CSV table of C-alpha atoms and ligand atoms in Angstrom, one decimal:
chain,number,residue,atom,x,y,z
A,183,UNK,CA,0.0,0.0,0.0
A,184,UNK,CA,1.3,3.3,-0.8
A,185,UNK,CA,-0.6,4.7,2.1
A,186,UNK,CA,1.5,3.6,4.9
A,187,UNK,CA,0.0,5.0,8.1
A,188,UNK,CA,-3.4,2.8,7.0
A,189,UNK,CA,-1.0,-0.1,6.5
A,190,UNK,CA,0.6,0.0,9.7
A,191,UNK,CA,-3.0,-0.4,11.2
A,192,UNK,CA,-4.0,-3.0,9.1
A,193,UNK,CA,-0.7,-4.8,9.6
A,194,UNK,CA,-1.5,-4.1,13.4
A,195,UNK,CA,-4.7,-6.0,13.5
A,196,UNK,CA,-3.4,-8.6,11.0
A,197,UNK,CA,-1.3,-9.7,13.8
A,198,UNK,CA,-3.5,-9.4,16.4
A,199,UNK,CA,-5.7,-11.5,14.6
A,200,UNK,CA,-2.8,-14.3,14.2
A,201,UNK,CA,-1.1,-14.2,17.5
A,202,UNK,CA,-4.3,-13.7,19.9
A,203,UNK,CA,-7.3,-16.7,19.6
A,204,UNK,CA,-10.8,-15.3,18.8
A,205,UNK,CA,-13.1,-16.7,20.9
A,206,UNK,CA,-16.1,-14.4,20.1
A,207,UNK,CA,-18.4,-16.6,18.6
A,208,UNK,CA,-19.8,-14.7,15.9
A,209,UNK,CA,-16.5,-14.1,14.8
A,210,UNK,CA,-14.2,-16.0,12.1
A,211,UNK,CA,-11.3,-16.0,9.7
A,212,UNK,CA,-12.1,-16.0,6.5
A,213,UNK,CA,-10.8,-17.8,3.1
A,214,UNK,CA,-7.6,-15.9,0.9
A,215,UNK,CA,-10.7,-16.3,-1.8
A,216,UNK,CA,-13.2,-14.4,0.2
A,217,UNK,CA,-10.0,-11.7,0.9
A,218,UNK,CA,-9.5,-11.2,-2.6
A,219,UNK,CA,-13.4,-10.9,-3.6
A,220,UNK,CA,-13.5,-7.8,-0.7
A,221,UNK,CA,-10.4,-6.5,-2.6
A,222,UNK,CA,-11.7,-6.7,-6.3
A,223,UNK,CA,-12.8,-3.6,-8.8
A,224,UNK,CA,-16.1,-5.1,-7.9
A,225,UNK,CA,-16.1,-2.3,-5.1
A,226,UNK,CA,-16.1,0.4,-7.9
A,227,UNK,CA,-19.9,-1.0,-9.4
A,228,UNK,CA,-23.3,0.9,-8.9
A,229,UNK,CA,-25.5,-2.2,-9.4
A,230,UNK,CA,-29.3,-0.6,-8.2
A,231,UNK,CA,-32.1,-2.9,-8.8
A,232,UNK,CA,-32.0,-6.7,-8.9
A,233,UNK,CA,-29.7,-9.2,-11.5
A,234,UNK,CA,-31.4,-8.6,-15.1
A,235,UNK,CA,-33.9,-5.7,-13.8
A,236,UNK,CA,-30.9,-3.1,-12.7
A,237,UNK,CA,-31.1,1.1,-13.2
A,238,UNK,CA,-27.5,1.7,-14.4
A,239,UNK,CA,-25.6,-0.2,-17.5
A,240,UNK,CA,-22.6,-2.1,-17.3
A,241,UNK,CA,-23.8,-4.9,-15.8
A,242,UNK,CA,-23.0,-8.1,-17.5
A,243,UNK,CA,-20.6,-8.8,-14.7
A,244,UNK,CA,-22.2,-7.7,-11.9
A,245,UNK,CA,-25.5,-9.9,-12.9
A,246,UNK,CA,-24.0,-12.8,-13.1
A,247,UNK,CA,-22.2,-12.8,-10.1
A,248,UNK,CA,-25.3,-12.0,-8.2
A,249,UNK,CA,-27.0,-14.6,-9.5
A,250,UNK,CA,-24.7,-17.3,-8.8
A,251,UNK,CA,-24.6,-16.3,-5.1
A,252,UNK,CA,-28.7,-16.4,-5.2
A,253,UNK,CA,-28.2,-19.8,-6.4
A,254,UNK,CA,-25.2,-21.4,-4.4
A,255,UNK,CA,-27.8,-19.7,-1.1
A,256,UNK,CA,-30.7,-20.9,-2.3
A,257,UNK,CA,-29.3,-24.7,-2.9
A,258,UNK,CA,-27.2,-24.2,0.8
A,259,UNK,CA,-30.7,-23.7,2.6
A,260,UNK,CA,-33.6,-25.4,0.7
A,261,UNK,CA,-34.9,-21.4,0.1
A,262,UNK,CA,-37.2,-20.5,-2.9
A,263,UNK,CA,-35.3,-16.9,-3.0
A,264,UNK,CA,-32.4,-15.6,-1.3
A,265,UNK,CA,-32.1,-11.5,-1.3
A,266,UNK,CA,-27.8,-11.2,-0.7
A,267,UNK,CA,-27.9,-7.5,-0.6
A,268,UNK,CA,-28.2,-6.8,2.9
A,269,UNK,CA,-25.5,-5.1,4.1
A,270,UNK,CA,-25.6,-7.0,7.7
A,271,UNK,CA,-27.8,-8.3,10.0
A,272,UNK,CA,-29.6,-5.5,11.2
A,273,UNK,CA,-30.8,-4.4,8.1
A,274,UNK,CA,-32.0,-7.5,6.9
A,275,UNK,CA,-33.9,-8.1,9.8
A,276,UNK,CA,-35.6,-4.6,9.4
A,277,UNK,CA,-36.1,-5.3,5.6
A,278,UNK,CA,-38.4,-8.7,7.0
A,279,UNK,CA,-40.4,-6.3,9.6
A,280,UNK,CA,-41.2,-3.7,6.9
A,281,UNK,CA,-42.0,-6.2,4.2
A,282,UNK,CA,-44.8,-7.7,6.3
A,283,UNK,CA,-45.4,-5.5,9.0
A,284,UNK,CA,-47.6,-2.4,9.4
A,285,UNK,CA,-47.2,0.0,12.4
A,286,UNK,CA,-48.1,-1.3,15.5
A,287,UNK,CA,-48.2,-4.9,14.7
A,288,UNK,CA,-47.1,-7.2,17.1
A,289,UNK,CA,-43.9,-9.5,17.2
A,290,UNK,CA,-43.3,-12.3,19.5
A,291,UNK,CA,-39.3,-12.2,20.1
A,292,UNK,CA,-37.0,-13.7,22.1
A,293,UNK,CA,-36.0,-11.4,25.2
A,294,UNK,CA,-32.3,-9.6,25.2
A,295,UNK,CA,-30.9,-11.0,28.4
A,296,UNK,CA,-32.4,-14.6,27.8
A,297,UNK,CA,-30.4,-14.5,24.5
A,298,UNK,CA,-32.4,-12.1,21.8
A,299,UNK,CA,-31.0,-9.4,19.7
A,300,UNK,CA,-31.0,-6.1,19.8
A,301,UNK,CA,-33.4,-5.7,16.9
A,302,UNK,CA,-35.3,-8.3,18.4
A,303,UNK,CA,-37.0,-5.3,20.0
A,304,UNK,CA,-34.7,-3.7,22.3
A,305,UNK,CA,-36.9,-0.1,23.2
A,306,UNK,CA,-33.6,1.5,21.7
A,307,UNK,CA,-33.9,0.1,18.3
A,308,UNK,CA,-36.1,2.1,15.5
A,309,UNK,CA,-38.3,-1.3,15.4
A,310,UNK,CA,-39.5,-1.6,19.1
A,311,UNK,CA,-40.3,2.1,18.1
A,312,UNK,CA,-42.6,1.1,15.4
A,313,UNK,CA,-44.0,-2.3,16.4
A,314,UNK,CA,-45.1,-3.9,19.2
A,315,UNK,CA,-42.8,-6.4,20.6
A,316,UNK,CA,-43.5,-8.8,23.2
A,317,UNK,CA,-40.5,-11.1,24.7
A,318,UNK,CA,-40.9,-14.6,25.6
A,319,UNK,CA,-38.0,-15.7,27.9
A,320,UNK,CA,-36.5,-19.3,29.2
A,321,UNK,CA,-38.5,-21.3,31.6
A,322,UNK,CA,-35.8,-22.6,33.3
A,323,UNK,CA,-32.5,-21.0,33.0
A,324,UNK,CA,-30.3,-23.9,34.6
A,325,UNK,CA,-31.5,-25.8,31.1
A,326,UNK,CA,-32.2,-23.1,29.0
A,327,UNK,CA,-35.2,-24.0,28.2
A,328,UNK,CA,-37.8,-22.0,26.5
A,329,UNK,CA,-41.1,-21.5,27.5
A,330,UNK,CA,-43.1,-22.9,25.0
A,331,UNK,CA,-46.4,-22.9,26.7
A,332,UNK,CA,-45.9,-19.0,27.5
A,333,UNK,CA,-45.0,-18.4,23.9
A,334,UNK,CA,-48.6,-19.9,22.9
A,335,UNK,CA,-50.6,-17.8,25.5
A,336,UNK,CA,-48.4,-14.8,24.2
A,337,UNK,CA,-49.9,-15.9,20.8
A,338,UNK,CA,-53.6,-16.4,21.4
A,339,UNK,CA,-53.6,-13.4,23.6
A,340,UNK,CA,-51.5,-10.6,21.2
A,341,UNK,CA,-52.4,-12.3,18.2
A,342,UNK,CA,-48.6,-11.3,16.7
A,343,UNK,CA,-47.8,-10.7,12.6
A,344,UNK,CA,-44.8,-12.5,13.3
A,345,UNK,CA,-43.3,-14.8,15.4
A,346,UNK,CA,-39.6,-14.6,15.6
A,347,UNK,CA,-37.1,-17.4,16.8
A,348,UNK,CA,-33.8,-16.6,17.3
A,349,UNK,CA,-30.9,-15.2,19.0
A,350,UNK,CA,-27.5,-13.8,19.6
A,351,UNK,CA,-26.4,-15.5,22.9
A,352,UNK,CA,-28.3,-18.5,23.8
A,353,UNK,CA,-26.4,-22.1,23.8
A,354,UNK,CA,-29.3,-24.3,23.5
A,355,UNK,CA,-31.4,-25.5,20.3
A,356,UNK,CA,-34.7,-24.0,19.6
A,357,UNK,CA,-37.7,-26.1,19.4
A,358,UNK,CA,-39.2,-25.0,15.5
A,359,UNK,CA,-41.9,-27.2,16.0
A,360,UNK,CA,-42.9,-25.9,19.3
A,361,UNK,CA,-42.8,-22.3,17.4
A,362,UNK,CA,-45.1,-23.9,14.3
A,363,UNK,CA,-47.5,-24.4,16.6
A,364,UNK,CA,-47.7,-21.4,18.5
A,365,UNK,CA,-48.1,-19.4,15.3
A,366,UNK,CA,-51.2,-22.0,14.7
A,367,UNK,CA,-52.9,-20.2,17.6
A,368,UNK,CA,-53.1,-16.8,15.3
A,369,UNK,CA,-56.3,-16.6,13.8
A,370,UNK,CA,-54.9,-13.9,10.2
A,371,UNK,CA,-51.8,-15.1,8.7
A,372,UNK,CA,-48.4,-15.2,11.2
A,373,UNK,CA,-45.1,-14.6,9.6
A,374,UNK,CA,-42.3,-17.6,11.2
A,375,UNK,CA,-39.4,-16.2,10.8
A,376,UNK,CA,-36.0,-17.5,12.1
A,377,UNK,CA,-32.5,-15.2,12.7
A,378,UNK,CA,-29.9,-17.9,12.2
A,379,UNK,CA,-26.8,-14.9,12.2
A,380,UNK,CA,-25.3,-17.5,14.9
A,381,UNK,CA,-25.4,-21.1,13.4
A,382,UNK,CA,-26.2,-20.5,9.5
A,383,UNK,CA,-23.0,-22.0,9.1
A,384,UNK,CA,-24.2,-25.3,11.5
A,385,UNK,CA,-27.8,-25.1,9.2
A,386,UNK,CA,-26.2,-25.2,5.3
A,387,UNK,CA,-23.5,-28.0,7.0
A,388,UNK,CA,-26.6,-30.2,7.7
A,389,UNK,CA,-25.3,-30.3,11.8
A,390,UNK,CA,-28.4,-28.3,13.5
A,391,UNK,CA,-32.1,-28.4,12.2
A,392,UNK,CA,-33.0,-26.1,9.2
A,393,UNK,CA,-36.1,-23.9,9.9
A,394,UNK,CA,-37.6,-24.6,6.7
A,395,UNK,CA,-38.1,-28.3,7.0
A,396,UNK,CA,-40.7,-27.0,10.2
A,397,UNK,CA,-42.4,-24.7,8.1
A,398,UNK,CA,-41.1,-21.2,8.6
A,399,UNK,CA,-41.2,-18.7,6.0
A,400,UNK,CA,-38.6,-16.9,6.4
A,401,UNK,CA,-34.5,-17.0,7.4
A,402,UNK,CA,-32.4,-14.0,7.9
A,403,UNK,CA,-28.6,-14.3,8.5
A,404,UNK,CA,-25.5,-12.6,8.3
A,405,UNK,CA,-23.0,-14.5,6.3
A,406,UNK,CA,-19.8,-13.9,8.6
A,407,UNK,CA,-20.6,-15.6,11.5
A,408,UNK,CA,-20.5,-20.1,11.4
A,409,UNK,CA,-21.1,-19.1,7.7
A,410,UNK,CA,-17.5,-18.3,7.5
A,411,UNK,CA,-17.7,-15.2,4.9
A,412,UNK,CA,-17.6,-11.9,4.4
A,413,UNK,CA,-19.3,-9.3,6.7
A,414,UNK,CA,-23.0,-9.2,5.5
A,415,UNK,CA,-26.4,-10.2,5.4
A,416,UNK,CA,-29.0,-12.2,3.6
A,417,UNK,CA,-32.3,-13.3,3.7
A,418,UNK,CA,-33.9,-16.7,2.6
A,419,UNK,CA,-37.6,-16.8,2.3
A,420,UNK,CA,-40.1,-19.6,0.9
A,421,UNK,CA,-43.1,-18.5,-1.8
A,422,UNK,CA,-43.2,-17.0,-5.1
A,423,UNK,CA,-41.0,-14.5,-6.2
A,424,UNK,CA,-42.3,-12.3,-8.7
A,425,UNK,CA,-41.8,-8.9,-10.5
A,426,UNK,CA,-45.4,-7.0,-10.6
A,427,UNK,CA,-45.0,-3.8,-11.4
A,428,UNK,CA,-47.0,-2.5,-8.1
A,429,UNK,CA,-46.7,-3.9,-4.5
A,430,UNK,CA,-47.9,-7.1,-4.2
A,431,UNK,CA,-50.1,-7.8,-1.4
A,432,UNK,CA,-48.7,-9.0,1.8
A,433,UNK,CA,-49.3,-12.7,2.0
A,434,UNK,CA,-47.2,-15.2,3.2
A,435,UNK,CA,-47.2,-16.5,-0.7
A,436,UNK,CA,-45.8,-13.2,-2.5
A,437,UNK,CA,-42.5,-13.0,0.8
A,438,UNK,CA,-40.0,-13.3,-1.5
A,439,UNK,CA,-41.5,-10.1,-3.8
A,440,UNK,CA,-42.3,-8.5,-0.6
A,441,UNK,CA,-38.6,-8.5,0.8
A,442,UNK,CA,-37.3,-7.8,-2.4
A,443,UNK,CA,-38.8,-4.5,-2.8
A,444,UNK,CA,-38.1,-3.5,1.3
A,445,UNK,CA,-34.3,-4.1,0.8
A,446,UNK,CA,-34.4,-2.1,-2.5
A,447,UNK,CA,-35.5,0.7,-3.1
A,448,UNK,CA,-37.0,0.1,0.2
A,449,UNK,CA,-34.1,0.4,2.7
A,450,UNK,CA,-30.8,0.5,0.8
A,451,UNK,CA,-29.5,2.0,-2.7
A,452,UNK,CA,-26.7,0.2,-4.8
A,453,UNK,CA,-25.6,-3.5,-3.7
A,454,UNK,CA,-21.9,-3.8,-2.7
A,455,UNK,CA,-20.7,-6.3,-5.1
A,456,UNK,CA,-17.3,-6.7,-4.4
A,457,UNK,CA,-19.4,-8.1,-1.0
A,458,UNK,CA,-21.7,-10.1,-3.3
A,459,UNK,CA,-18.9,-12.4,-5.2
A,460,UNK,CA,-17.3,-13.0,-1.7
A,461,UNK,CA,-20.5,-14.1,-0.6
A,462,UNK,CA,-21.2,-16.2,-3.6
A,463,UNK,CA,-17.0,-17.5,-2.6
A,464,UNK,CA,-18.1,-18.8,0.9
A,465,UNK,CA,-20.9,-20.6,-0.2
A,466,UNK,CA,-19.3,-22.0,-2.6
A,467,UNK,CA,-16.8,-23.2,0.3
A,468,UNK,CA,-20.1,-24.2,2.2
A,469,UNK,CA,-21.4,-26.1,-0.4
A,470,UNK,CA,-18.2,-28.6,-0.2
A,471,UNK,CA,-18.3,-31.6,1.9
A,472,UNK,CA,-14.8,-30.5,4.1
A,473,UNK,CA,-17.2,-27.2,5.4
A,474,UNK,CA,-19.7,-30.6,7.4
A,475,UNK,CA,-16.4,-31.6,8.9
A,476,UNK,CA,-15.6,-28.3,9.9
A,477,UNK,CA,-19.4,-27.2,11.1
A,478,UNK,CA,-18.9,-31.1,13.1
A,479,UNK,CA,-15.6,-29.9,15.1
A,480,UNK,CA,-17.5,-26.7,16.0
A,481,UNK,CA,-19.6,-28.1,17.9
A,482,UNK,CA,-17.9,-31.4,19.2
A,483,UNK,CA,-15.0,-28.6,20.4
A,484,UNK,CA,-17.5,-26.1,22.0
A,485,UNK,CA,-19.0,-29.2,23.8
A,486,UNK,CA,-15.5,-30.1,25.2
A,487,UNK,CA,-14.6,-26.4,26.0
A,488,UNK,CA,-18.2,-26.1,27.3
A,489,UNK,CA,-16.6,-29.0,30.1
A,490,UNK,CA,-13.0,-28.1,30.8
A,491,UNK,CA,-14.4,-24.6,31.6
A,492,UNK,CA,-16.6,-26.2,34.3
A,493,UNK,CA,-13.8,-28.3,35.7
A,494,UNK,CA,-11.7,-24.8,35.8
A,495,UNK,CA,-14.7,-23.7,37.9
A,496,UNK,CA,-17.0,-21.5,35.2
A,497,UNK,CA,-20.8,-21.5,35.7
A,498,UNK,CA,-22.0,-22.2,33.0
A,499,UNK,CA,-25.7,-20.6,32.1
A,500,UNK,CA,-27.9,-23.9,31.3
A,501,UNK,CA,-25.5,-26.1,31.9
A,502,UNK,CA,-23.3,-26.0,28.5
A,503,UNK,CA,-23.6,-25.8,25.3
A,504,UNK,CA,-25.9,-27.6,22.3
A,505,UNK,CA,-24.0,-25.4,19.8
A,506,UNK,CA,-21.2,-23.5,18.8
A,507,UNK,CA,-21.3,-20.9,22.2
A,508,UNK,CA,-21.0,-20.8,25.8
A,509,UNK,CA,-22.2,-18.7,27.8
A,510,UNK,CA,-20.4,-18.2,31.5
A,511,UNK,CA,-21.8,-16.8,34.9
A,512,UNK,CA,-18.3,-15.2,36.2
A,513,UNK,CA,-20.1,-13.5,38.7
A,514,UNK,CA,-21.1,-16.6,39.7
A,515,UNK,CA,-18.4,-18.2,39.7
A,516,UNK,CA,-15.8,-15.6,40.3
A,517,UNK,CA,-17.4,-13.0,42.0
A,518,UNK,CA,-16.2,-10.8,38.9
A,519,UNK,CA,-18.1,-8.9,36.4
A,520,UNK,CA,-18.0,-10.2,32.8
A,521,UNK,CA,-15.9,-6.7,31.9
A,522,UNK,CA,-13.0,-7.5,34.1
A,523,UNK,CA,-12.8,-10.9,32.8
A,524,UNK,CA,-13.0,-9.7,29.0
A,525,UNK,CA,-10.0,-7.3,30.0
A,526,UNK,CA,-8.0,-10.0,31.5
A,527,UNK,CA,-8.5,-12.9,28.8
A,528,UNK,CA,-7.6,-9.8,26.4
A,529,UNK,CA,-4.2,-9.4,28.4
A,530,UNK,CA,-3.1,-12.6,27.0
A,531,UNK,CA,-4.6,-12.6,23.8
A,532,UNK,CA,-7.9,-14.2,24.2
A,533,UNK,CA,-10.1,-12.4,23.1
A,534,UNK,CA,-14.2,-13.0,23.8
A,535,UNK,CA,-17.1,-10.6,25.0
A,536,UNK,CA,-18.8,-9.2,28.4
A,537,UNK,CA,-22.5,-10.3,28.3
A,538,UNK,CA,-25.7,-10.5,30.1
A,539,UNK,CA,-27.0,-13.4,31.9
A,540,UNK,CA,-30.8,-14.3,31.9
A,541,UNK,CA,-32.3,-11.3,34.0
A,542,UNK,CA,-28.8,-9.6,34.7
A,543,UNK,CA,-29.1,-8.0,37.6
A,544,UNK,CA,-25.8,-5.7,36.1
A,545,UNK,CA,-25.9,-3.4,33.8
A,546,UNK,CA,-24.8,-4.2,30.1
A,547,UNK,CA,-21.4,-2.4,30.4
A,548,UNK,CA,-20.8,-4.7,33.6
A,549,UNK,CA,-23.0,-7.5,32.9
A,550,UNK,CA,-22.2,-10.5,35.1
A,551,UNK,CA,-21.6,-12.9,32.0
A,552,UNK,CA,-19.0,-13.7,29.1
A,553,UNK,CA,-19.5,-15.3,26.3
A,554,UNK,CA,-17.7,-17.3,24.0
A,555,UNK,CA,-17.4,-19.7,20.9
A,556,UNK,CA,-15.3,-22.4,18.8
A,557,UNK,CA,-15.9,-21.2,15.2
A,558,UNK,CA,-12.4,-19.2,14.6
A,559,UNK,CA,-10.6,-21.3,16.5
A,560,UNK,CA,-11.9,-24.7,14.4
A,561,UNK,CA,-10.7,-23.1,11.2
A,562,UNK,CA,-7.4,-23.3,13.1
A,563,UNK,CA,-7.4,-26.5,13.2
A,564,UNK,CA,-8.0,-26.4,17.1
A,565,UNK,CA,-9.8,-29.9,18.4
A,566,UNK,CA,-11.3,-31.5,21.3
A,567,UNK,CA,-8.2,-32.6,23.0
A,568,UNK,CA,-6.8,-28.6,22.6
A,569,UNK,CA,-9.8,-27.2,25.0
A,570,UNK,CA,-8.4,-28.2,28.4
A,571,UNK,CA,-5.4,-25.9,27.7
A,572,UNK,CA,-7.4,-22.8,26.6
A,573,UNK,CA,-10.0,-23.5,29.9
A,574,UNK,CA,-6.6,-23.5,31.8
A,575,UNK,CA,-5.5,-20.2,30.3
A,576,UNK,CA,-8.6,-18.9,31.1
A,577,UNK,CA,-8.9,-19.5,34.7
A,578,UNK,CA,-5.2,-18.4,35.1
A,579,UNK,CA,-5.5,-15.1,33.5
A,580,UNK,CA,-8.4,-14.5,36.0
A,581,UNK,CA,-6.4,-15.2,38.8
A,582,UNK,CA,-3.2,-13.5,37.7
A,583,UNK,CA,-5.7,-10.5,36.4
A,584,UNK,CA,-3.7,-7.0,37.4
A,585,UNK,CA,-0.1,-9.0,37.8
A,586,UNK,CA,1.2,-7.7,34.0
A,587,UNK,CA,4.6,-9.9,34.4
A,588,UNK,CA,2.5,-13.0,34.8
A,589,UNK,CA,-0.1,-12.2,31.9
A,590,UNK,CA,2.3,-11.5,29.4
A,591,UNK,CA,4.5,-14.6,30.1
A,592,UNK,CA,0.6,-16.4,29.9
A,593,UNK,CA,0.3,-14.5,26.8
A,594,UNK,CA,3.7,-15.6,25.4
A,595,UNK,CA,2.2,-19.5,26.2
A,596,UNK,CA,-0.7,-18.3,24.3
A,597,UNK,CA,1.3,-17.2,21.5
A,598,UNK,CA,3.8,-19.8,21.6
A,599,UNK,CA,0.9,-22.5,20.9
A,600,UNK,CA,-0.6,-20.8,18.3
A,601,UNK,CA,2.4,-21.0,16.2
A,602,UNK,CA,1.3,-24.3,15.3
A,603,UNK,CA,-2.0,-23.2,14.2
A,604,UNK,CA,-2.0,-20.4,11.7
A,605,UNK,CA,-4.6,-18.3,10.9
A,606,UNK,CA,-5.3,-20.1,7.2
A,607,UNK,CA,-4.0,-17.8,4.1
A,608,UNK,CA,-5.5,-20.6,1.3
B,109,LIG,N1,-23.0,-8.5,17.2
B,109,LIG,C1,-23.4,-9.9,16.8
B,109,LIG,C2,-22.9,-10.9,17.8
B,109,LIG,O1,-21.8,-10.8,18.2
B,109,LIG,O2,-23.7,-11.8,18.1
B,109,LIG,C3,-24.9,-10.0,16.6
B,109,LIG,O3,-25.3,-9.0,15.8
């Protein structure tokens, strides 16, 4: 690069990223291919409007590589349509709500501190501002499990638009079924509609359930967690997609049209393609049958992290893990807040995330929790018998927390180790 002081920050982080271990669990390292899509002339491209149907020319490129990530989506997760231009999240998930939603309809979500997301109707969010969300919450939080029942009153009395399963820090499976029939209790037609950001990845490997196959309509994601590509969003959706020249009405039948015209011109303006190919890149890597193996070790090296951490002396909020993150009472078991902890793991390069518990009784900036996952470290090559080690480091770093000699010699350990498992550059 010819701009230097920006290199020597990128260069910064690149070696963060390779000598520290991520242990966020939304977090990954992406393929060289995925890299070089981000870095293409694709970045330059104004691409408005949808593959075939676009408002500026030059597009013969562009198209097709739109198209193919459509495709390589719709044949990862059994979808009817896939929408790739969401820039994350957030934004697809607020595409879903305005493409079915009127003001003041009601949404059944998952609560924050029992696992939700933020635009799962935190008041802050410009959602809970415009719709009405209700939360349902764990029934037992020493299991995690949901309350089903509670979720079917909530249904027959509200009578939601849409119910929503999904979250952002809950270790258990969700019961789709159990969801299915809640939406049964609605006496119009009720939206199901499933945020998979966390284990999209686990879904298109085959490892965890796929919400279609229990008869939701619609799947949002972002494609850089599990799904191991670059930072964006997507949404799948079952129905018929169609082009009508006015807005089709809302029925569950015309979703796919519906969502089409709330991401654009709905919500965003021009696509980022050079986003788009890399997208269409990590399906592609998705689609092969090395990415089962890899979505298998996520989950059979959160399990065994899930345990060494409890033999360290972590309590572990319901229990363990059935998925790729853990979620850890350190107030609990520690007396510490989860902010301390995050600092000291961060002394010697392990880096996670402060969060809060079911019904925190902290506030979010010192919530009593941490949480954690295997996804980065898998594509590492990191495996069952490699989780004792990083519990260990763990544990010490919290009792060493404040003694800077001891952390960075820990950190040295940490670095030392990690020699052996790069950061892959294929
Ligand atoms: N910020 C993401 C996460 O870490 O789970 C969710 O949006």
């Amino acid at each position: 690069m010819i701009d230097i002081e920006v290199e020597k920050l990128i260069e910064g982080e690149r070696q963060r990223q390779r000598e520290g271990l991520e242990l966020i669990p939304s977090e990954n390292y992406v393929s060289r291919d995925v890299l070089e899509a981000l870095g293409s002339e694709l970045t330059n491209k104004y691409s408005e409007g949808y593959p075939g149907k676009r408002y500026y020319g030059g597009q013969e490129w562009t198209d097709k590589i739109e198209q193919l990530a459509i495709d390589r989506a719709k044949k990862l997760f059994k979808a009817d349509h896939a929408n790739v231009q969401p820039h994350s999240g957030a934004p697809a998930n607020e595409a879903v709500y305005s493409a079915w939603l009127e003001p003041g309809d009601t949404v059944l979500a998952m609560d924050l501190s029992h696992g939700g997301h933020l635009t799962h109707g935190n008041p802050m969010t410009r959602s809970a501002k415009l719709y009405n969300f209700v939360p349902y919450k764990q029934k037992d939080i020493t299991t995690g499990e949901i309350d089903y029942e509670h979720i079917k009153e909530l249904a027959r009395e509200h009578q939601p638009k849409l119910i929503l399963a999904g979250f952002s820090g809950y270790p258990r499976d969700l019961d789709y079924v159990k969801f299915a029939e809640a939406a049964a209790e609605v006496d119009g037609e009720c939206l199901l509609m499933a945020d998979m950001a966390h284990i999209a990845g686990l879904i298109a490997a085959g490892v965890k359930d796929n919400p279609f196959d229990y008869g939701f309509h619609v799947i949002t994601t972002t494609t850089h967690k599990t799904l191991r590509g670059p930072r964006g969003g997507m949404i799948l959706s079952r129905g018929t997609v169609s082009t009508p020249l006015k807005a089709p009405e809302k029925t569950l039948e015309n979703i796919p049209t519906l969502i089409d015209r709330a991401v654009f011109p709905g919500m965003q303006g021009g696509p980022h393609m050079h986003v788009i190919a890399a997208k269409a890149v990590a399906f592609g890597e998705a689609l092969k049958p090395e990415f089962r193996q890899y979505a298998e070790q996520i989950l059979k090296n959160a399990s065994a992290l899930a345990d060494a951490m409890k033999d360290e002396g972590f309590s572990l909020v319901t229990g363990g893990t059935s998925n790729h993150l853990i979620l850890a009472d350190v107030q609990a078991s520690f007396g510490l807040d989860g902010k301390v902890v995050e600092e000291a793991l961060d002394a010697i390069g392990l880096t996670l995330n402060k969060n809060s518990i079911p019904d925190d009784p902290n506030p979010p900036f010192r919530p009593s929790g941490i949480r954690l996952g295997t996804p980065a470290l898998t594509t590492r090559g990191l495996r069952e018998e490699h989780m004792p080690l990083i519990a260990r480091w763990m544990r010490r770093a919290i009792e060493v927390r404040g003694d800077e000699g001891m952390l960075d010699s820990l950190r040295t350990e940490v670095h030392k180790f990690l020699m052996d498992y790069p950061v892959p550059t294929n």
